[in-house]
mmCIF file of C-alpha atoms and ligand atoms in Angstrom:
data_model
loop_
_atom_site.group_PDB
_atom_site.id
_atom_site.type_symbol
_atom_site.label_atom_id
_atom_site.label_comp_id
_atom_site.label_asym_id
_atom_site.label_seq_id
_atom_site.Cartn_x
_atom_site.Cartn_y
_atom_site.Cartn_z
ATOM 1 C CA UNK A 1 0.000 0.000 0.000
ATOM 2 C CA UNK A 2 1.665 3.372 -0.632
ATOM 3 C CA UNK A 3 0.196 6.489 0.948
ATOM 4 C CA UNK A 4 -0.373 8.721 -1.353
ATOM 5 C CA UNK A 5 -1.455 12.585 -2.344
ATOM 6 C CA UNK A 6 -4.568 12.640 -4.741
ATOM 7 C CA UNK A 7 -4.661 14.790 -7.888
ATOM 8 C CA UNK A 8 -8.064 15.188 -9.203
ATOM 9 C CA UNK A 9 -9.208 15.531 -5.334
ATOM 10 C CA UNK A 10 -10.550 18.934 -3.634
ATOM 11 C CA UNK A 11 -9.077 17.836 -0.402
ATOM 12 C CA UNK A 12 -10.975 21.183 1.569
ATOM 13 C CA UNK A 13 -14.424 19.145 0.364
ATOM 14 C CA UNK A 14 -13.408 16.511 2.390
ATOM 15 C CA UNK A 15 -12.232 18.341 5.223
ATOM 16 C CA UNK A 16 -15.600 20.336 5.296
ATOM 17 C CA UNK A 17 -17.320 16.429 4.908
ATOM 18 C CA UNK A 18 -15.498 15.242 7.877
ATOM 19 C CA UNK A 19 -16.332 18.167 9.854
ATOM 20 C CA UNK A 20 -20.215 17.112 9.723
ATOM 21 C CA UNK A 21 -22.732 15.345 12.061
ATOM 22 C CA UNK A 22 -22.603 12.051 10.773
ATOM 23 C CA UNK A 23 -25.645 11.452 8.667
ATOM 24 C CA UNK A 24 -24.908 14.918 7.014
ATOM 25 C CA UNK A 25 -21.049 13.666 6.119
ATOM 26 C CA UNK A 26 -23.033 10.382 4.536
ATOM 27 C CA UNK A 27 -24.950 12.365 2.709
ATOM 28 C CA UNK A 28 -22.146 14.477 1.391
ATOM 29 C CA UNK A 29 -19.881 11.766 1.132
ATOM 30 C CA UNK A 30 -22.062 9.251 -1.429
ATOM 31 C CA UNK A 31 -22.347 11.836 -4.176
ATOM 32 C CA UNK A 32 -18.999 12.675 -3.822
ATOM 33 C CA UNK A 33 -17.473 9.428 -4.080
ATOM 34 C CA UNK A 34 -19.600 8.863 -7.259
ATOM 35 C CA UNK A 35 -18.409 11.870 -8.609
ATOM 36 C CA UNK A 36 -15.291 11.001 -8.556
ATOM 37 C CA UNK A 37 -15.372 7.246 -9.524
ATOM 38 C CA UNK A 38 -16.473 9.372 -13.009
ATOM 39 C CA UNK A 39 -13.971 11.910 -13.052
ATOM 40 C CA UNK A 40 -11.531 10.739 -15.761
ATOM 41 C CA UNK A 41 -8.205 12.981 -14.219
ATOM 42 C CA UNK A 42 -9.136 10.609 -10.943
ATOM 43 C CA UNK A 43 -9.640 7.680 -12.791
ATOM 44 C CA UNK A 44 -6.360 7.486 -14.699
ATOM 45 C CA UNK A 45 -4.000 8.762 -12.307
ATOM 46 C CA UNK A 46 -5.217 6.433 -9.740
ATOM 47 C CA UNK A 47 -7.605 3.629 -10.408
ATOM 48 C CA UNK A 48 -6.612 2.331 -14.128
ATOM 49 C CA UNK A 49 -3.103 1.672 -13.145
ATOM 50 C CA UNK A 50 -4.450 -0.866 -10.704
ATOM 51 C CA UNK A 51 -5.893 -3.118 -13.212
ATOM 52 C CA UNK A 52 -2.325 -4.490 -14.419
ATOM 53 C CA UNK A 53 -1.112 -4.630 -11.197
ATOM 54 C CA UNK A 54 -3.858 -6.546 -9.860
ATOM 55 C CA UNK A 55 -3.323 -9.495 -11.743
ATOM 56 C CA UNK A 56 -0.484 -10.054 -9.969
ATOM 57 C CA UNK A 57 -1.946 -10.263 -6.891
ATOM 58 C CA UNK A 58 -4.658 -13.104 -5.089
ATOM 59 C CA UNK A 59 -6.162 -11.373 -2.435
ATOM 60 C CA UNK A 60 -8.316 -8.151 -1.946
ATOM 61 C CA UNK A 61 -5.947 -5.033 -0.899
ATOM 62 C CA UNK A 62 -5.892 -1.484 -0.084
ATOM 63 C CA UNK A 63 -3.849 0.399 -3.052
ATOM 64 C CA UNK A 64 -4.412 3.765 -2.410
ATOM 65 C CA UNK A 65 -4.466 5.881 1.090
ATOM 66 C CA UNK A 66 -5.082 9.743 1.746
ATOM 67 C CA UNK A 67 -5.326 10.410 5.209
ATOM 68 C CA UNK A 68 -6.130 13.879 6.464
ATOM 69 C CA UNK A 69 -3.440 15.315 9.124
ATOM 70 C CA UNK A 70 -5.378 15.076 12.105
ATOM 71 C CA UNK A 71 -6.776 12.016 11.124
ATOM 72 C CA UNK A 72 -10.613 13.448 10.266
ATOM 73 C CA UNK A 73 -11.189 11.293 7.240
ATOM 74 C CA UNK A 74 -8.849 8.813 4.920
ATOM 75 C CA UNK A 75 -9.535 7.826 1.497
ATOM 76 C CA UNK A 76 -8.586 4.747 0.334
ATOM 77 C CA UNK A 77 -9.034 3.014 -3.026
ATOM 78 C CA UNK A 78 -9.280 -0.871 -2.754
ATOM 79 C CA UNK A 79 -8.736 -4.046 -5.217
ATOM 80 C CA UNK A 80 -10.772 -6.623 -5.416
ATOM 81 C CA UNK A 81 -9.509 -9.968 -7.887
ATOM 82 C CA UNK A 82 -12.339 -12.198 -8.712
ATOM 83 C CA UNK A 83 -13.045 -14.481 -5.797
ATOM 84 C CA UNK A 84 -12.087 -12.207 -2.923
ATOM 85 C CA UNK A 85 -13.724 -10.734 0.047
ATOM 86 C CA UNK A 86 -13.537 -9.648 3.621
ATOM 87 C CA UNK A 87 -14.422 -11.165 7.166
ATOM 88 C CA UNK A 88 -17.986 -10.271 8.381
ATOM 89 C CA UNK A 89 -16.398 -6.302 10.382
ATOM 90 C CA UNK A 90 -17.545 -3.186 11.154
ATOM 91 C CA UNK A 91 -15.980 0.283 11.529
ATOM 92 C CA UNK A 92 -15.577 2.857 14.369
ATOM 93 C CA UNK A 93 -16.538 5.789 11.743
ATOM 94 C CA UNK A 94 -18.936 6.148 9.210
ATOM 95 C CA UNK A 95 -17.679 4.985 5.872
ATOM 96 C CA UNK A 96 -18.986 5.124 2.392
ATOM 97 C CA UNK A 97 -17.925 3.492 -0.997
ATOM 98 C CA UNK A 98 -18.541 3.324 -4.413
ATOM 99 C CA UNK A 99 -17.378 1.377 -7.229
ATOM 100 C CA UNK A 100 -15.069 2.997 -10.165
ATOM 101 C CA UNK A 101 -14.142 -0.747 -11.707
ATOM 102 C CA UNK A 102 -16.475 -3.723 -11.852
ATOM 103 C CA UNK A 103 -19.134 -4.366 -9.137
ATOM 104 C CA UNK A 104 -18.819 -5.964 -5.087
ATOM 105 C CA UNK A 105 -21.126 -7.756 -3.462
ATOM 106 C CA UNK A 106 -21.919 -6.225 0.332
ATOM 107 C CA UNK A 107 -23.697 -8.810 2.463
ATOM 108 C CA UNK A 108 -25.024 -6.545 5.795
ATOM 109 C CA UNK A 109 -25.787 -7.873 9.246
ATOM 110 C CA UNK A 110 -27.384 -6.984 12.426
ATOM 111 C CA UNK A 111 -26.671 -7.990 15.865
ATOM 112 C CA UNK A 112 -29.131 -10.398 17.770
ATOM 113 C CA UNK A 113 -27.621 -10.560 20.984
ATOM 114 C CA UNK A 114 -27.336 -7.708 23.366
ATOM 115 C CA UNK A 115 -23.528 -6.941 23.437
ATOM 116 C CA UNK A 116 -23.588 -8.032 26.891
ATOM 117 C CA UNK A 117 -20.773 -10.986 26.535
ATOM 118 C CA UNK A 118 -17.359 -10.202 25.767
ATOM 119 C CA UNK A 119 -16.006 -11.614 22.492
ATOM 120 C CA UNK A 120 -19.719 -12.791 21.536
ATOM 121 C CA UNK A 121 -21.755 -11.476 18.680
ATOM 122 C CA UNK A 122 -24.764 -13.545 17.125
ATOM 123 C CA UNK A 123 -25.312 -11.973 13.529
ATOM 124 C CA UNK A 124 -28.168 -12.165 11.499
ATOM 125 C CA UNK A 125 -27.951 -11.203 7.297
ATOM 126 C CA UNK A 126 -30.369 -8.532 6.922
ATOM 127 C CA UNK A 127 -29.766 -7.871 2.818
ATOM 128 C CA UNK A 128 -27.390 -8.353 0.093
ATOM 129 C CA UNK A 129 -26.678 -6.078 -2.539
ATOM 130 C CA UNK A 130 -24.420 -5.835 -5.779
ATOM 131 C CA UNK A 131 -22.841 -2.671 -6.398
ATOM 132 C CA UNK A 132 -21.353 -1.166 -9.235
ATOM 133 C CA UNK A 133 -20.587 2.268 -10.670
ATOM 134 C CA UNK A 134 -24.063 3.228 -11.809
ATOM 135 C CA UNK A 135 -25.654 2.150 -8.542
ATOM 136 C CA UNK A 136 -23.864 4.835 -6.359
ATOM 137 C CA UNK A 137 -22.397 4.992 -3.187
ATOM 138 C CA UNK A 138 -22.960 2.572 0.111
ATOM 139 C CA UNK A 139 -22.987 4.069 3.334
ATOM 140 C CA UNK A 140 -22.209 2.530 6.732
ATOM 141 C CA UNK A 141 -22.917 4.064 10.364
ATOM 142 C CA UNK A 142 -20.544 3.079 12.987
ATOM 143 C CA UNK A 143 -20.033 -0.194 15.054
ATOM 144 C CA UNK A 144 -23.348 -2.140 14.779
ATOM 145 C CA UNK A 145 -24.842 -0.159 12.288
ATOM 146 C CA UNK A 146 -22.765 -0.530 9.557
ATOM 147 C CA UNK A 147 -21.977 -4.333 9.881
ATOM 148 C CA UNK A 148 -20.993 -5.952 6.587
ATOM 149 C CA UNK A 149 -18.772 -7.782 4.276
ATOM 150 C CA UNK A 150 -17.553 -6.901 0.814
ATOM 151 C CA UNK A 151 -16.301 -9.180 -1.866
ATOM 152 C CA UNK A 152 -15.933 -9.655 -5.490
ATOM 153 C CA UNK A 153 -17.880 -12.827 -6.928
ATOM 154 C CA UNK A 154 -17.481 -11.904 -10.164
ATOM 155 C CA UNK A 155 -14.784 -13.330 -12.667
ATOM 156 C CA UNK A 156 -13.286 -9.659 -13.140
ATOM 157 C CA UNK A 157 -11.349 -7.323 -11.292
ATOM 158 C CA UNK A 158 -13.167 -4.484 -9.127
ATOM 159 C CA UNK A 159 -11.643 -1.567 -7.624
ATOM 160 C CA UNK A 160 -13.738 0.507 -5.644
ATOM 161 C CA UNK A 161 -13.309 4.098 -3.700
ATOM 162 C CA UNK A 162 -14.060 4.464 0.019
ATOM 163 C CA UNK A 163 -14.298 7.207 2.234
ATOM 164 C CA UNK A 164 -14.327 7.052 6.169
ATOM 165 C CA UNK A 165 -14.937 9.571 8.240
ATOM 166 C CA UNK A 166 -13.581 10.642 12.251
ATOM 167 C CA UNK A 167 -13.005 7.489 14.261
ATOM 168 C CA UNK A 168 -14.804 7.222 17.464
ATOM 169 C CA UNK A 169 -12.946 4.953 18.961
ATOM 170 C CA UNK A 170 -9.299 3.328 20.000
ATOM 171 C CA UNK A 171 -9.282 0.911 17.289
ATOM 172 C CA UNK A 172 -9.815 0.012 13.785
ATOM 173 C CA UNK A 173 -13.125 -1.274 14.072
ATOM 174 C CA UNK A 174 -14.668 -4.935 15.052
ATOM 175 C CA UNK A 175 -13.992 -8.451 12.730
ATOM 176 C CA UNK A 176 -16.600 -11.187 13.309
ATOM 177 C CA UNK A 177 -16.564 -14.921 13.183
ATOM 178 C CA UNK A 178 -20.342 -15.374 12.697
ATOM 179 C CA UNK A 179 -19.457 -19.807 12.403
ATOM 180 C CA UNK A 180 -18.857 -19.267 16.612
ATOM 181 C CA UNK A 181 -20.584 -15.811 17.028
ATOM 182 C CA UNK A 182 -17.563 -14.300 17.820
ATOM 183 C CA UNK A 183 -16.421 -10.556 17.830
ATOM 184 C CA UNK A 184 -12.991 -8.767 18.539
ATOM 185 C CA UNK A 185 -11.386 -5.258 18.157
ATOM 186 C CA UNK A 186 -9.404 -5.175 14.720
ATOM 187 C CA UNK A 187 -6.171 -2.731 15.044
ATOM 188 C CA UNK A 188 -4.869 -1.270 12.356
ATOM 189 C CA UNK A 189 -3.009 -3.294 9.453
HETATM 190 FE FE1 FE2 B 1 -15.978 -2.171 5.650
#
Protein backbone atom coordinates (compact mmCIF):
# COMPACT_ATOMS: atom_id res chain seq x y z
CA UNK A 1 0.00 0.00 0.00
CA UNK A 2 1.66 3.37 -0.63
CA UNK A 3 0.20 6.49 0.95
CA UNK A 4 -0.37 8.72 -1.35
CA UNK A 5 -1.46 12.59 -2.34
CA UNK A 6 -4.57 12.64 -4.74
CA UNK A 7 -4.66 14.79 -7.89
CA UNK A 8 -8.06 15.19 -9.20
CA UNK A 9 -9.21 15.53 -5.33
CA UNK A 10 -10.55 18.93 -3.63
CA UNK A 11 -9.08 17.84 -0.40
CA UNK A 12 -10.98 21.18 1.57
CA UNK A 13 -14.42 19.15 0.36
CA UNK A 14 -13.41 16.51 2.39
CA UNK A 15 -12.23 18.34 5.22
CA UNK A 16 -15.60 20.34 5.30
CA UNK A 17 -17.32 16.43 4.91
CA UNK A 18 -15.50 15.24 7.88
CA UNK A 19 -16.33 18.17 9.85
CA UNK A 20 -20.21 17.11 9.72
CA UNK A 21 -22.73 15.34 12.06
CA UNK A 22 -22.60 12.05 10.77
CA UNK A 23 -25.64 11.45 8.67
CA UNK A 24 -24.91 14.92 7.01
CA UNK A 25 -21.05 13.67 6.12
CA UNK A 26 -23.03 10.38 4.54
CA UNK A 27 -24.95 12.37 2.71
CA UNK A 28 -22.15 14.48 1.39
CA UNK A 29 -19.88 11.77 1.13
CA UNK A 30 -22.06 9.25 -1.43
CA UNK A 31 -22.35 11.84 -4.18
CA UNK A 32 -19.00 12.68 -3.82
CA UNK A 33 -17.47 9.43 -4.08
CA UNK A 34 -19.60 8.86 -7.26
CA UNK A 35 -18.41 11.87 -8.61
CA UNK A 36 -15.29 11.00 -8.56
CA UNK A 37 -15.37 7.25 -9.52
CA UNK A 38 -16.47 9.37 -13.01
CA UNK A 39 -13.97 11.91 -13.05
CA UNK A 40 -11.53 10.74 -15.76
CA UNK A 41 -8.20 12.98 -14.22
CA UNK A 42 -9.14 10.61 -10.94
CA UNK A 43 -9.64 7.68 -12.79
CA UNK A 44 -6.36 7.49 -14.70
CA UNK A 45 -4.00 8.76 -12.31
CA UNK A 46 -5.22 6.43 -9.74
CA UNK A 47 -7.60 3.63 -10.41
CA UNK A 48 -6.61 2.33 -14.13
CA UNK A 49 -3.10 1.67 -13.15
CA UNK A 50 -4.45 -0.87 -10.70
CA UNK A 51 -5.89 -3.12 -13.21
CA UNK A 52 -2.33 -4.49 -14.42
CA UNK A 53 -1.11 -4.63 -11.20
CA UNK A 54 -3.86 -6.55 -9.86
CA UNK A 55 -3.32 -9.50 -11.74
CA UNK A 56 -0.48 -10.05 -9.97
CA UNK A 57 -1.95 -10.26 -6.89
CA UNK A 58 -4.66 -13.10 -5.09
CA UNK A 59 -6.16 -11.37 -2.43
CA UNK A 60 -8.32 -8.15 -1.95
CA UNK A 61 -5.95 -5.03 -0.90
CA UNK A 62 -5.89 -1.48 -0.08
CA UNK A 63 -3.85 0.40 -3.05
CA UNK A 64 -4.41 3.77 -2.41
CA UNK A 65 -4.47 5.88 1.09
CA UNK A 66 -5.08 9.74 1.75
CA UNK A 67 -5.33 10.41 5.21
CA UNK A 68 -6.13 13.88 6.46
CA UNK A 69 -3.44 15.32 9.12
CA UNK A 70 -5.38 15.08 12.10
CA UNK A 71 -6.78 12.02 11.12
CA UNK A 72 -10.61 13.45 10.27
CA UNK A 73 -11.19 11.29 7.24
CA UNK A 74 -8.85 8.81 4.92
CA UNK A 75 -9.53 7.83 1.50
CA UNK A 76 -8.59 4.75 0.33
CA UNK A 77 -9.03 3.01 -3.03
CA UNK A 78 -9.28 -0.87 -2.75
CA UNK A 79 -8.74 -4.05 -5.22
CA UNK A 80 -10.77 -6.62 -5.42
CA UNK A 81 -9.51 -9.97 -7.89
CA UNK A 82 -12.34 -12.20 -8.71
CA UNK A 83 -13.04 -14.48 -5.80
CA UNK A 84 -12.09 -12.21 -2.92
CA UNK A 85 -13.72 -10.73 0.05
CA UNK A 86 -13.54 -9.65 3.62
CA UNK A 87 -14.42 -11.16 7.17
CA UNK A 88 -17.99 -10.27 8.38
CA UNK A 89 -16.40 -6.30 10.38
CA UNK A 90 -17.54 -3.19 11.15
CA UNK A 91 -15.98 0.28 11.53
CA UNK A 92 -15.58 2.86 14.37
CA UNK A 93 -16.54 5.79 11.74
CA UNK A 94 -18.94 6.15 9.21
CA UNK A 95 -17.68 4.99 5.87
CA UNK A 96 -18.99 5.12 2.39
CA UNK A 97 -17.93 3.49 -1.00
CA UNK A 98 -18.54 3.32 -4.41
CA UNK A 99 -17.38 1.38 -7.23
CA UNK A 100 -15.07 3.00 -10.17
CA UNK A 101 -14.14 -0.75 -11.71
CA UNK A 102 -16.48 -3.72 -11.85
CA UNK A 103 -19.13 -4.37 -9.14
CA UNK A 104 -18.82 -5.96 -5.09
CA UNK A 105 -21.13 -7.76 -3.46
CA UNK A 106 -21.92 -6.23 0.33
CA UNK A 107 -23.70 -8.81 2.46
CA UNK A 108 -25.02 -6.54 5.80
CA UNK A 109 -25.79 -7.87 9.25
CA UNK A 110 -27.38 -6.98 12.43
CA UNK A 111 -26.67 -7.99 15.86
CA UNK A 112 -29.13 -10.40 17.77
CA UNK A 113 -27.62 -10.56 20.98
CA UNK A 114 -27.34 -7.71 23.37
CA UNK A 115 -23.53 -6.94 23.44
CA UNK A 116 -23.59 -8.03 26.89
CA UNK A 117 -20.77 -10.99 26.54
CA UNK A 118 -17.36 -10.20 25.77
CA UNK A 119 -16.01 -11.61 22.49
CA UNK A 120 -19.72 -12.79 21.54
CA UNK A 121 -21.75 -11.48 18.68
CA UNK A 122 -24.76 -13.55 17.12
CA UNK A 123 -25.31 -11.97 13.53
CA UNK A 124 -28.17 -12.17 11.50
CA UNK A 125 -27.95 -11.20 7.30
CA UNK A 126 -30.37 -8.53 6.92
CA UNK A 127 -29.77 -7.87 2.82
CA UNK A 128 -27.39 -8.35 0.09
CA UNK A 129 -26.68 -6.08 -2.54
CA UNK A 130 -24.42 -5.84 -5.78
CA UNK A 131 -22.84 -2.67 -6.40
CA UNK A 132 -21.35 -1.17 -9.24
CA UNK A 133 -20.59 2.27 -10.67
CA UNK A 134 -24.06 3.23 -11.81
CA UNK A 135 -25.65 2.15 -8.54
CA UNK A 136 -23.86 4.83 -6.36
CA UNK A 137 -22.40 4.99 -3.19
CA UNK A 138 -22.96 2.57 0.11
CA UNK A 139 -22.99 4.07 3.33
CA UNK A 140 -22.21 2.53 6.73
CA UNK A 141 -22.92 4.06 10.36
CA UNK A 142 -20.54 3.08 12.99
CA UNK A 143 -20.03 -0.19 15.05
CA UNK A 144 -23.35 -2.14 14.78
CA UNK A 145 -24.84 -0.16 12.29
CA UNK A 146 -22.76 -0.53 9.56
CA UNK A 147 -21.98 -4.33 9.88
CA UNK A 148 -20.99 -5.95 6.59
CA UNK A 149 -18.77 -7.78 4.28
CA UNK A 150 -17.55 -6.90 0.81
CA UNK A 151 -16.30 -9.18 -1.87
CA UNK A 152 -15.93 -9.65 -5.49
CA UNK A 153 -17.88 -12.83 -6.93
CA UNK A 154 -17.48 -11.90 -10.16
CA UNK A 155 -14.78 -13.33 -12.67
CA UNK A 156 -13.29 -9.66 -13.14
CA UNK A 157 -11.35 -7.32 -11.29
CA UNK A 158 -13.17 -4.48 -9.13
CA UNK A 159 -11.64 -1.57 -7.62
CA UNK A 160 -13.74 0.51 -5.64
CA UNK A 161 -13.31 4.10 -3.70
CA UNK A 162 -14.06 4.46 0.02
CA UNK A 163 -14.30 7.21 2.23
CA UNK A 164 -14.33 7.05 6.17
CA UNK A 165 -14.94 9.57 8.24
CA UNK A 166 -13.58 10.64 12.25
CA UNK A 167 -13.01 7.49 14.26
CA UNK A 168 -14.80 7.22 17.46
CA UNK A 169 -12.95 4.95 18.96
CA UNK A 170 -9.30 3.33 20.00
CA UNK A 171 -9.28 0.91 17.29
CA UNK A 172 -9.81 0.01 13.78
CA UNK A 173 -13.13 -1.27 14.07
CA UNK A 174 -14.67 -4.93 15.05
CA UNK A 175 -13.99 -8.45 12.73
CA UNK A 176 -16.60 -11.19 13.31
CA UNK A 177 -16.56 -14.92 13.18
CA UNK A 178 -20.34 -15.37 12.70
CA UNK A 179 -19.46 -19.81 12.40
CA UNK A 180 -18.86 -19.27 16.61
CA UNK A 181 -20.58 -15.81 17.03
CA UNK A 182 -17.56 -14.30 17.82
CA UNK A 183 -16.42 -10.56 17.83
CA UNK A 184 -12.99 -8.77 18.54
CA UNK A 185 -11.39 -5.26 18.16
CA UNK A 186 -9.40 -5.18 14.72
CA UNK A 187 -6.17 -2.73 15.04
CA UNK A 188 -4.87 -1.27 12.36
CA UNK A 189 -3.01 -3.29 9.45
FE1 LIG B 1 -15.98 -2.17 5.65
Amino acid sequence: MTTTTLPALDTNELEKLSNLPTELALQGAAPLLAQLVRDPAFLDAHVLPLLEEARRVEDWYVAHRYDAQDGSYSLQIFVWPPGTRTQIHDHTSWGAYCCAVGSVLEERYERSDDGSQFNHARLKKVWQLSWSRDDGASTVLPYDEGIHRVGNLGSKTAISVHLYGPRIGDVDGRDYDASRNYVCDRTET
